[in-house]
Coordinates of C-alpha atoms (C1' of nucleotides) in Angstrom, one line a residue:
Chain A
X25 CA -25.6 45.8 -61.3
X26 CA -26.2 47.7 -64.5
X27 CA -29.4 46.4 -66.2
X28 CA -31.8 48.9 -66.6
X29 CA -35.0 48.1 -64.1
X30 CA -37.3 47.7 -66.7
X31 CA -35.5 45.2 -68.3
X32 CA -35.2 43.3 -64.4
X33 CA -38.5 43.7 -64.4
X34 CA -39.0 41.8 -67.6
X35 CA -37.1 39.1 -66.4
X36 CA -38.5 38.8 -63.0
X37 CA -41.6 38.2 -64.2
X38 CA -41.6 36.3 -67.3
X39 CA -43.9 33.1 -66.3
X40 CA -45.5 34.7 -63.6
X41 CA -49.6 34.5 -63.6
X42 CA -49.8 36.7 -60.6
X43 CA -48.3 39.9 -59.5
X44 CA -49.2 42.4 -56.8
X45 CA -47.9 44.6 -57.9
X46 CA -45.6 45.5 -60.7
X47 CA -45.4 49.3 -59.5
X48 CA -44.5 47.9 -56.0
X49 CA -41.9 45.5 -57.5
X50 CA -40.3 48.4 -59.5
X51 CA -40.4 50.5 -56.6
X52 CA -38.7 48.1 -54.4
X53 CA -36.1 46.9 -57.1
X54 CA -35.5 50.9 -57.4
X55 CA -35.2 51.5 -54.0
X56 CA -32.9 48.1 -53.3
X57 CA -30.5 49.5 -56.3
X58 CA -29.9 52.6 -54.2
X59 CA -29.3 51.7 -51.3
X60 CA -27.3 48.8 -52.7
X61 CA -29.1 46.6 -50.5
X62 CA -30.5 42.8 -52.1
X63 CA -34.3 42.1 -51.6
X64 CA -35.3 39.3 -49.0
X65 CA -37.0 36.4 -51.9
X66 CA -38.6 34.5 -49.4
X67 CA -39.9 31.0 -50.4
X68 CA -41.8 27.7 -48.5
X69 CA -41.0 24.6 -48.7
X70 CA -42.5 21.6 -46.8
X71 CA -40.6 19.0 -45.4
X72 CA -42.6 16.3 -45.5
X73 CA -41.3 15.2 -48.9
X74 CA -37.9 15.8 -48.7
X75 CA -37.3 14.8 -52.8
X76 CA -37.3 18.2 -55.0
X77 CA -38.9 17.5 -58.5
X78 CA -39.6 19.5 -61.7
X79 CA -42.7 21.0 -60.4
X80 CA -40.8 22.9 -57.4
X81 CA -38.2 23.3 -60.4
X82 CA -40.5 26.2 -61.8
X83 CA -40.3 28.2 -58.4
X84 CA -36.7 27.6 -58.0
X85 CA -35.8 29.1 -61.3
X86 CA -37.3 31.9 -60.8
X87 CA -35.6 32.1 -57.6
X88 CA -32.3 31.9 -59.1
X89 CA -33.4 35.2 -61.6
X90 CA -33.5 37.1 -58.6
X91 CA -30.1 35.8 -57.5
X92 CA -28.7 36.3 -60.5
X93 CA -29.7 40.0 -60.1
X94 CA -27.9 40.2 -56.6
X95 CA -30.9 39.0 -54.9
X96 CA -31.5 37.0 -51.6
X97 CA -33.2 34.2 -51.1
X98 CA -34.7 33.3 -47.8
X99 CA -35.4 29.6 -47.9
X100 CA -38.1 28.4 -45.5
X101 CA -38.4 25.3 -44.2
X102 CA -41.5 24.7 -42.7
X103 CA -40.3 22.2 -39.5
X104 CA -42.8 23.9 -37.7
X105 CA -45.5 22.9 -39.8
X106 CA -44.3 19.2 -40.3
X107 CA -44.3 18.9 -36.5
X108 CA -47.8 19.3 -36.2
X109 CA -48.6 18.0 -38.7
X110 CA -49.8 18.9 -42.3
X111 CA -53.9 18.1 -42.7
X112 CA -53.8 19.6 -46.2
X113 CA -54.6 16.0 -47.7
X114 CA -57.9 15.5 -46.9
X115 CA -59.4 11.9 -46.1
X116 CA -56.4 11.8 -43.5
X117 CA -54.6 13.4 -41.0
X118 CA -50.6 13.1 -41.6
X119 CA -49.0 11.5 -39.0
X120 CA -46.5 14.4 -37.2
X121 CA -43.1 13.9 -38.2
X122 CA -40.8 13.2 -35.5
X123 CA -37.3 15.6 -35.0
X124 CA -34.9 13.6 -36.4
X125 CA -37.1 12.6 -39.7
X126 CA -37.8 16.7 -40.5
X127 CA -33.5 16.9 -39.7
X128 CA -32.8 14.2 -42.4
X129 CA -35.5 15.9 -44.9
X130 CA -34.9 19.1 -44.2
X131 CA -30.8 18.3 -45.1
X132 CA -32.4 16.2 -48.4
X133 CA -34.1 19.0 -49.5
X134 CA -31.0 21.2 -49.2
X135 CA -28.9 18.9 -50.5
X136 CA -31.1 19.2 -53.8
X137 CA -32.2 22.4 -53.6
X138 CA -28.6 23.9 -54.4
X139 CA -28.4 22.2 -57.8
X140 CA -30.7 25.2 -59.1
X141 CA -30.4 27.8 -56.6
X142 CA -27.0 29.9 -55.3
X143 CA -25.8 28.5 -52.0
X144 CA -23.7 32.0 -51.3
X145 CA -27.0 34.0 -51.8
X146 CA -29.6 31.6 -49.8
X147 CA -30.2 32.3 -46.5
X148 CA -31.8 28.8 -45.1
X149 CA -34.5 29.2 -41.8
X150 CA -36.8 27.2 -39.9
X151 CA -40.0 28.4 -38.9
X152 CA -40.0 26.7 -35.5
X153 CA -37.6 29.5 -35.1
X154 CA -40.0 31.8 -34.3
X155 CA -43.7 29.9 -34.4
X156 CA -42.5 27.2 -31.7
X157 CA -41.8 30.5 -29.3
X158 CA -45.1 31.9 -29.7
X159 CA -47.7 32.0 -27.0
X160 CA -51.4 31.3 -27.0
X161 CA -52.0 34.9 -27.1
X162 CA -49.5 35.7 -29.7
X163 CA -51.4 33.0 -32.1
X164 CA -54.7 34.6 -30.9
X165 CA -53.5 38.0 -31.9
X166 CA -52.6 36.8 -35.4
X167 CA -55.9 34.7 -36.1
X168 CA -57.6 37.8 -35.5
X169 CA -56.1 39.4 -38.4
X170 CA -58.2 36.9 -40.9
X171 CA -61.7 36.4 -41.4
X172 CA -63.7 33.4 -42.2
X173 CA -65.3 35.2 -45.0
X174 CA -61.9 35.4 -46.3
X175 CA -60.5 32.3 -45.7
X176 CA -63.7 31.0 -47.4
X177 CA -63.2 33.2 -50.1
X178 CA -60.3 31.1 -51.0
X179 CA -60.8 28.8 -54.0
X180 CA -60.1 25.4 -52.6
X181 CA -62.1 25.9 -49.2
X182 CA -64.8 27.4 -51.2
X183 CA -64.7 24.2 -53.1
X184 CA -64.7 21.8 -50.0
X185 CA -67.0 24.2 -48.2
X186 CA -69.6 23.8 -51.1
X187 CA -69.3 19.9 -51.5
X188 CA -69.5 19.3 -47.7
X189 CA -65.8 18.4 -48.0
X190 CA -64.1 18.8 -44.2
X191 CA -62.0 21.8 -43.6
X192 CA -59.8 21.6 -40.5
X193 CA -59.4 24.7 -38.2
X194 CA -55.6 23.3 -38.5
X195 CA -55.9 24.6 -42.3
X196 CA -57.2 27.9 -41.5
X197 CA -54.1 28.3 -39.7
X198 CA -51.9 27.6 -42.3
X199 CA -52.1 30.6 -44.2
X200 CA -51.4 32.7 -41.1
X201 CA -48.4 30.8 -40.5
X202 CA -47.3 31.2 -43.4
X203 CA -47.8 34.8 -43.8
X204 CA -46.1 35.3 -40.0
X205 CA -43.3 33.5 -41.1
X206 CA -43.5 36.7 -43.9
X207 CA -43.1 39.2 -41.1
X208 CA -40.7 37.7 -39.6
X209 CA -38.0 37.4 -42.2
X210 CA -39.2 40.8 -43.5
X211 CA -39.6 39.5 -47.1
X212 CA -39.7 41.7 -49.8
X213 CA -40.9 39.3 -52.2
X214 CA -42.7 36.0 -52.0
X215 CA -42.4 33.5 -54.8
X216 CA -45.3 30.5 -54.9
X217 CA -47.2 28.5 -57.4
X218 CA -50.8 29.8 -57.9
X219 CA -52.2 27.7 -55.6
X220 CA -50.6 29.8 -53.3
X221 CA -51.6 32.6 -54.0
X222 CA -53.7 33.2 -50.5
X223 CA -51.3 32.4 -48.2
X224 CA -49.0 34.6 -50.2
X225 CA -51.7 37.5 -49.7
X226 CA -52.5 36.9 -46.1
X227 CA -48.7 37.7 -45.8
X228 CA -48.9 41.2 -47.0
X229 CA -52.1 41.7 -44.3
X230 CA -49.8 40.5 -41.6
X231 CA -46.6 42.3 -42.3
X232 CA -49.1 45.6 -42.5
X233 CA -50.9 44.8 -39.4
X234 CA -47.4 44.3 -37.9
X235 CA -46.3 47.4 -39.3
X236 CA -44.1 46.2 -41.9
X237 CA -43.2 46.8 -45.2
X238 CA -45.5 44.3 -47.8
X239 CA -44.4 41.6 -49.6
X240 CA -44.5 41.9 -53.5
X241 CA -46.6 38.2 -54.3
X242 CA -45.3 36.7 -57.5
X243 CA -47.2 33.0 -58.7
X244 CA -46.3 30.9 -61.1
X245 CA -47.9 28.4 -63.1
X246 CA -48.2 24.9 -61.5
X247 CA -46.7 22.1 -63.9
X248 CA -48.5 19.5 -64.7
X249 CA -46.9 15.9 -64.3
X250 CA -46.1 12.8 -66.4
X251 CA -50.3 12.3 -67.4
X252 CA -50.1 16.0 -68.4
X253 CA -53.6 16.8 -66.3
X254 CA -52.9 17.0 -62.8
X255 CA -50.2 19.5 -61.2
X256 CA -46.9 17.4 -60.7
X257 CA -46.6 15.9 -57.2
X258 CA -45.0 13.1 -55.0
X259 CA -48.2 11.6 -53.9
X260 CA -49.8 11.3 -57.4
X261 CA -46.7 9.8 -58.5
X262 CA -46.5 11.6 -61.3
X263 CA -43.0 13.2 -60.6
X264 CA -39.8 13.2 -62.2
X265 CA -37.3 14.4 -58.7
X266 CA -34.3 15.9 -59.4
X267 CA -31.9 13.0 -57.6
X268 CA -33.4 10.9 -59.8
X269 CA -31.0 8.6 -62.3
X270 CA -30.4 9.8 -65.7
X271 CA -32.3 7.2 -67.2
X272 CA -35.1 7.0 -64.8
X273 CA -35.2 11.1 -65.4
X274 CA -35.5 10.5 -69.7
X275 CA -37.4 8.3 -69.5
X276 CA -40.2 9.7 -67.5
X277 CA -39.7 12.6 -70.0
X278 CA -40.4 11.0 -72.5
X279 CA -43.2 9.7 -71.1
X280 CA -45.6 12.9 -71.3
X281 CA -48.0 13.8 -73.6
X282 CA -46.2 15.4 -76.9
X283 CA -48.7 18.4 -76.0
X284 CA -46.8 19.3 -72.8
X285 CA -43.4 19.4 -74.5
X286 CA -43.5 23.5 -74.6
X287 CA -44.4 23.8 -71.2
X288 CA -41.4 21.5 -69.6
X289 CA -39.6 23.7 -72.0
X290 CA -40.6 27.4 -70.6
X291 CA -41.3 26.1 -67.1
X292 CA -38.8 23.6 -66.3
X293 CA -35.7 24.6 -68.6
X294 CA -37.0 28.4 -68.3
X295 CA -36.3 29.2 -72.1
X296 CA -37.8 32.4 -73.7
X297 CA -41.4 32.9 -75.1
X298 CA -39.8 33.5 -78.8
X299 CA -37.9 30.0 -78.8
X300 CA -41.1 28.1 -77.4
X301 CA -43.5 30.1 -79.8
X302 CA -40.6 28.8 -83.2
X303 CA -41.0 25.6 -81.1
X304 CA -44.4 25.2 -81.6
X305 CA -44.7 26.1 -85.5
X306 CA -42.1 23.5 -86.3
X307 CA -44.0 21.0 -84.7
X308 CA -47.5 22.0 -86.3
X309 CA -46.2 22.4 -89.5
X310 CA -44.3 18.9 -88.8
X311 CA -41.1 20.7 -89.9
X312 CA -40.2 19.0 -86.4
X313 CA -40.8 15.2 -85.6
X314 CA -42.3 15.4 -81.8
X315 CA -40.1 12.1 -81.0
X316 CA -37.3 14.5 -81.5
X317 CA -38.0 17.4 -80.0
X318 CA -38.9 15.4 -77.2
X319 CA -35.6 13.7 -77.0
X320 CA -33.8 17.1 -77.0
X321 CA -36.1 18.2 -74.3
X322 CA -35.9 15.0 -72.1
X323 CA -32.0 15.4 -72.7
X324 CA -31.8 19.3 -71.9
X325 CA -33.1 18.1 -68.7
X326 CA -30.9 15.4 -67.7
X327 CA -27.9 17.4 -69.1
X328 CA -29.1 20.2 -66.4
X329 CA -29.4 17.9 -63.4
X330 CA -26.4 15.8 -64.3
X331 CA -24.8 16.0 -67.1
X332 CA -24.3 16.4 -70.7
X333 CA -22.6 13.2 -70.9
X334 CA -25.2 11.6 -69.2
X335 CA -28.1 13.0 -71.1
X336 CA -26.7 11.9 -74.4
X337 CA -25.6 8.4 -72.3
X338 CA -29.4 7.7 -71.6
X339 CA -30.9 9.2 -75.0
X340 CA -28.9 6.4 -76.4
X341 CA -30.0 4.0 -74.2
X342 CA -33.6 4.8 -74.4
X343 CA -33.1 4.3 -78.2
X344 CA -31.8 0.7 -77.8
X345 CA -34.2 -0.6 -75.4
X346 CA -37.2 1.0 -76.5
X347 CA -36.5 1.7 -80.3
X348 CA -34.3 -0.8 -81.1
X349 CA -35.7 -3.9 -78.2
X350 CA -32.6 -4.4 -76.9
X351 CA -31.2 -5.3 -73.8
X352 CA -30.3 -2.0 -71.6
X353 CA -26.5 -1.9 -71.1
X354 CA -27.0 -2.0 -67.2
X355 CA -29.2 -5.1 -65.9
X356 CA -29.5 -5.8 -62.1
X357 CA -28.1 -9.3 -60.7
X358 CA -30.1 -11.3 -59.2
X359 CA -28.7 -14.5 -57.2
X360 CA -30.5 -17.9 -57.2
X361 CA -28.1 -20.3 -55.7
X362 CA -28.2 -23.8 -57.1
X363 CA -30.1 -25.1 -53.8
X364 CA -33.1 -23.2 -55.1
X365 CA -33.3 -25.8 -58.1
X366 CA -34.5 -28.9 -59.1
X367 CA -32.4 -30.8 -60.9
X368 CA -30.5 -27.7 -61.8
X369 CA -33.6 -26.5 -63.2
X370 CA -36.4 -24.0 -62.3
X371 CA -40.1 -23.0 -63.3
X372 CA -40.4 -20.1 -65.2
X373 CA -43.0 -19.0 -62.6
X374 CA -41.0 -19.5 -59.4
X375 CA -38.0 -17.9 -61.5
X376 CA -39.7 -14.7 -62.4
X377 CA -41.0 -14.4 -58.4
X378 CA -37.5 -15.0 -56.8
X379 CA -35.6 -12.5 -59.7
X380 CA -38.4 -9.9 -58.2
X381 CA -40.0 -9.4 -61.5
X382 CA -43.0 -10.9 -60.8
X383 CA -45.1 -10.3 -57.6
X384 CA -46.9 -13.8 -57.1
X385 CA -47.0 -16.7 -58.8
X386 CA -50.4 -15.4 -60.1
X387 CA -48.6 -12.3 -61.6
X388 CA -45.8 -14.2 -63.3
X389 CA -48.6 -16.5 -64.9
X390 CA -50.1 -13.2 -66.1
X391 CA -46.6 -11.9 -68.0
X392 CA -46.0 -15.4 -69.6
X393 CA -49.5 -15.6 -71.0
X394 CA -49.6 -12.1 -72.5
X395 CA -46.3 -12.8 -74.3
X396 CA -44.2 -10.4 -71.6
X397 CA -41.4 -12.8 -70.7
X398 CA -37.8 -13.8 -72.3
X399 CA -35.0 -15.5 -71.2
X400 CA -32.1 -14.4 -73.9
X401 CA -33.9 -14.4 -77.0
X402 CA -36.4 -16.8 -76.3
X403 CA -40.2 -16.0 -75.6
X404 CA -41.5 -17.8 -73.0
X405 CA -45.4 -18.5 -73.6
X406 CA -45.9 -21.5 -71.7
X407 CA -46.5 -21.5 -67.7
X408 CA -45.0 -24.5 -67.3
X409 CA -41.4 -24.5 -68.7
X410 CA -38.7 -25.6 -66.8
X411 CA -35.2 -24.1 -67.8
X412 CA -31.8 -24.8 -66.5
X413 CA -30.8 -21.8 -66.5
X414 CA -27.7 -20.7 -68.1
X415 CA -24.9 -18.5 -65.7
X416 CA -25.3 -14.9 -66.5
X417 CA -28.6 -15.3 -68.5
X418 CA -31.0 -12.4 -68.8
X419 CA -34.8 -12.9 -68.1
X420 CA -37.1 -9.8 -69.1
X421 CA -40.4 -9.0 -68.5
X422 CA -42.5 -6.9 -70.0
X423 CA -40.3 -3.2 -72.1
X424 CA -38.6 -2.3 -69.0
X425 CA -38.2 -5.1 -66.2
X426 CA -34.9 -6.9 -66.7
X427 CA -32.8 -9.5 -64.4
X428 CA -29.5 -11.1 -65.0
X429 CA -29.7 -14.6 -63.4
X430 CA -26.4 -16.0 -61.5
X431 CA -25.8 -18.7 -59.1
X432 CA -23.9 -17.1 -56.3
Chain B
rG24 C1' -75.6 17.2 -26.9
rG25 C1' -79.5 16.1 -31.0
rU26 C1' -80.7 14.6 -36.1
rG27 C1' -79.3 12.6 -40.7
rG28 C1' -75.7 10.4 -44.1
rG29 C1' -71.5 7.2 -44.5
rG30 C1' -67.2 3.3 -44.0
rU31 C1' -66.6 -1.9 -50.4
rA32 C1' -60.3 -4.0 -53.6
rC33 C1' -54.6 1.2 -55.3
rC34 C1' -58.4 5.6 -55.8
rG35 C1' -63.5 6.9 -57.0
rA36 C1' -68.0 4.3 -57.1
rA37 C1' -72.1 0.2 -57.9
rG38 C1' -74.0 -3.8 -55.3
rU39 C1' -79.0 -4.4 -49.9
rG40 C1' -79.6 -12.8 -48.6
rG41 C1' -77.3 -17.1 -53.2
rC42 C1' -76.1 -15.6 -60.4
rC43 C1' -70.1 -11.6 -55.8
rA44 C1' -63.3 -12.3 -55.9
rA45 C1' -67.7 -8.4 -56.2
rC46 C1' -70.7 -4.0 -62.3
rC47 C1' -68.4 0.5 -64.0
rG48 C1' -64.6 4.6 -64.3
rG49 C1' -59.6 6.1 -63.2
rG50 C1' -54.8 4.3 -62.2
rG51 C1' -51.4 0.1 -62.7
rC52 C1' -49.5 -4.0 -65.6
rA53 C1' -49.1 -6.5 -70.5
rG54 C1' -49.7 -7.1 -75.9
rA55 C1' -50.5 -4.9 -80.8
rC56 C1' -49.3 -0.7 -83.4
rU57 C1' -45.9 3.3 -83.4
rG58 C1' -42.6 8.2 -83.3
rU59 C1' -41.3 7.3 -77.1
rA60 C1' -42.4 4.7 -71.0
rA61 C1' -46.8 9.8 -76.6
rA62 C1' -51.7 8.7 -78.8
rU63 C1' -54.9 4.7 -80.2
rC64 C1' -56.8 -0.3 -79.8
rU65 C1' -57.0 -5.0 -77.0
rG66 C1' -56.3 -7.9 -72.8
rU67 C1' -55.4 -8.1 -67.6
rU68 C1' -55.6 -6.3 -62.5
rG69 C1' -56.5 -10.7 -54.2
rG70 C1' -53.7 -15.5 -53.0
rC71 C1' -52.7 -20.9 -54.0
rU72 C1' -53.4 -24.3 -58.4
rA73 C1' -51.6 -27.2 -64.9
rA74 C1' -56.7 -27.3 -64.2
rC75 C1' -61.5 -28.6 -61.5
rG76 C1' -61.4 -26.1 -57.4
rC77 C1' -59.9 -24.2 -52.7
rC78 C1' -58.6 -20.0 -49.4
rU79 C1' -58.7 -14.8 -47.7
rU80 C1' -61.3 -9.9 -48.6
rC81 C1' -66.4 -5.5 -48.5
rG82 C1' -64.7 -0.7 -40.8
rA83 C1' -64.3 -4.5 -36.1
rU84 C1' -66.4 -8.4 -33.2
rG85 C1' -70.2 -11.7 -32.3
rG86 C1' -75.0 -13.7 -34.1
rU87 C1' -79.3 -15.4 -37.5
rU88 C1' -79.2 -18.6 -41.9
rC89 C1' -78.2 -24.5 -45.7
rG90 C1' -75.9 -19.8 -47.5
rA91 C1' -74.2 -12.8 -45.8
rA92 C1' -70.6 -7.3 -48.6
rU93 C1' -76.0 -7.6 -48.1
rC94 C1' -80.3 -9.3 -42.1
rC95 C1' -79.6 -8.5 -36.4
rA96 C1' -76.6 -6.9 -32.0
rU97 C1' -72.5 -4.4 -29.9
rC98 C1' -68.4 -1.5 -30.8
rC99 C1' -64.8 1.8 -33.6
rC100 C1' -64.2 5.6 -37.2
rC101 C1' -65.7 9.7 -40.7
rC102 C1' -68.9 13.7 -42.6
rA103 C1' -72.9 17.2 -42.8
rC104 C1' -76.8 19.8 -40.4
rC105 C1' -79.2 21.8 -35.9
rA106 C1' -77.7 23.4 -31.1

RNA sequence: GGUGGGGUACCGAAGUGGCCAACCGGGGCAGACUGUAAAUCUGUUGGCUAACGCCUUCGAUGGUUCGAAUCCAUCCCCCACCA
């Protein structure tokens, strides 16, 4: 490896927000140049939702810097964790996952995981490795390396704390966890979204108290998902996952506010300050047309998770449905065999509930009277048409639902 | 263990005997417009019904009442404070 540090160092920590410490992480990269010896990146990830989306994304290119640079990554999956389940949300309890449900996520995430980061330089470990061996006393030896005062100290508990929000002892053990699982894969590095930024630190205390060498604690910013306020994640539903279809993945894209365009574009597709800052201009000075830009972005996304073909494949057919009103070029079957019909014929109503587009009969009366529903060409307004229905036809309702109607 | 505060539709949150299928906000869905599944505006958001209306829902179960989300009893669950 022959890039000078300074300019690894640049590259490491481009997006970062936090970084303890930039001396260390010179020192270390230094010292792991010498000996010719790769760092230990260590990283979390939870399995209780196995689907990766664009918000891990921004951790997992930065992961694949460091591999790029010769580094290791020590991927942690947190079985451990999952099996006692994670309290974390907090009007409920999770239920504990059961052994063969972490197993299938845990092969999920990896599955996905490998479509950003370098399989021959990511060393994959479970945490019950080592936490399900530990003994009362072991735990009791590691809580006592934390203090209340510090665990309050930590933004969200503060928060709770202050609005008489329950905190779980279970969540004070987290971060320890955590920062154990720091000693005992003797990380050089940890990489985490701000958020983590604690249970990053509580890792350094414990590797010291354990007489080890300390982490280096990189954060990065937390992306924001499809509503452009809240950080992206699966139970908001504000995600786009990485598995999902090319044209699911555009069009969710396309989906978010114009304002977050830049930030999918440094975060997500990791492309340099310079680029976002010309980015920007263009668009204020409307040299750029934001429906383009966010086409290209929504495209330079698909194109990374799939492929080019596909990107350009579901630009085009974003453009046709949603531009142009036309029919997508892909439009699930639905059967309704001839029994189903009266006289060969069928409500609209009853039609829209058995093609799944409509949930009741009460929400099918709802499309048809807003002026949501077409069968071929034709707008249906009235709740009480009756249509023999042609072999093949296509009912829609509403921009985006569409059924093609057969017989058998 | 004691004291106090709570459990309302997807979420948050009003409602303390009939005007409550339940204000309002968020989210969802739809329409208009558009530059996109952006923004904005409008409508809609338990089930059955063409409609009148009927049925189920306000932690659970019983009860009072012509009538209950609202009153009473028992039970279950959550939170805070003091020990």
């Amino acid at each position: 490896m022959n890039i000078p540090i300074d300019r690894q160092l640049d590259i490491l920590t481009a997006r970062s927000v936090d970084l303890v410490s930039r001396a260390e992480l010179r020192r270390k990269l230094e010292t792991a140049a010498a000996a010719k010896r790769p760092l230990r990146v260590k990283y979390g990830a939870d399995p209780s939702a196995p689907d990766i989306h664009l918000g891990h994304v921004v951790g997992l290119n930065k992961l694949r810097e460091f591999q790029d640079l010769g580094h290791t990554v020590v991927f942690i999956i947190g079985d451990f964790t999952g099996m006692i389940g994670d309290p974390s949300g907090r009007s409920e309890t999770r239920k504990p996952m059961s052994r063969e449900q972490i197993a299938a996520n845990a092969k999920t995430y990896q599955d996905q995981v490998f479509k950003v980061l370098d399989r021959a330089r990511t060393e994959v470990r479970f945490n019950s490795e080592w936490c399900a061996a530990l003994a009362f006393p072991d735990v009791l030896r590691l809580t006592a390396q934390v203090t209340v005062a510090q665990m309050l100290a930590r933004d969200d508990f503060q928060k709770r704390f202050k609005d008489n929000q329950p905190i779980s002892v279970v969540e004070f053990l987290y971060p320890i966890i955590q920062g154990y699982d720091s000693v005992q894969v003797d990380a050089d590095i940890e990489v985490g979204g701000t958020d983590q930024l604690f249970n990053l630190l509580v890792g350094r205390d414990l590797q010291k108290a354990f007489g080890k060498e300390q982490q280096v604690v990189l954060t990065l910013p937390l992306l924001e998902g499809l509503d452009g306020v809240r950080k992206m994640s699966k139970s908001l539903g504000n995600y786009v996952g990485i598995a999902e279809s090319p044209r699911e993945m555009f069009g969710k894209i396309m989906s978010i506010p114009d304002a977050m365009m830049a930030r999918y574009f440094a975060l997500v597709l990791g492309r340099p300050d310079d680029e976002i800052k010309a980015l920007e201009q263009a668009l204020a000075s409307g040299k750029r047309h934001p429906r383009q830009v966010k086409d290209e972005l929504a495209q330079a996304i698909v194109a990374r998770f799939h492929s080019p073909a596909a990107a350009l494949a579901a630009s085009a057919e974003f453009e046709r449905v949603f531009s142009e009103h036309k029919q997508p070029d892909e439009i699930p079957t639905i059967v309704i065999p001839m029994a189903q019909r009266k006289n060969g014929k069928l409500g609209v109503m009853a039609l829209l509930v058995a093609a799944g587009l409509a949930e009741s009969n009460g929400a099918a009366r709802r499309l048809i009277q807003q002026g949501a529903v077409k069968i071929g060409e034709a707008k249906i307004t009235d709740i009480a048409t009756e249509l023999a229905i042609p072999e093949g036809c296509v009912i829609q309702a509403g921009k985006r639902a569409f059924a093609r109607i057969v017989s058998a």
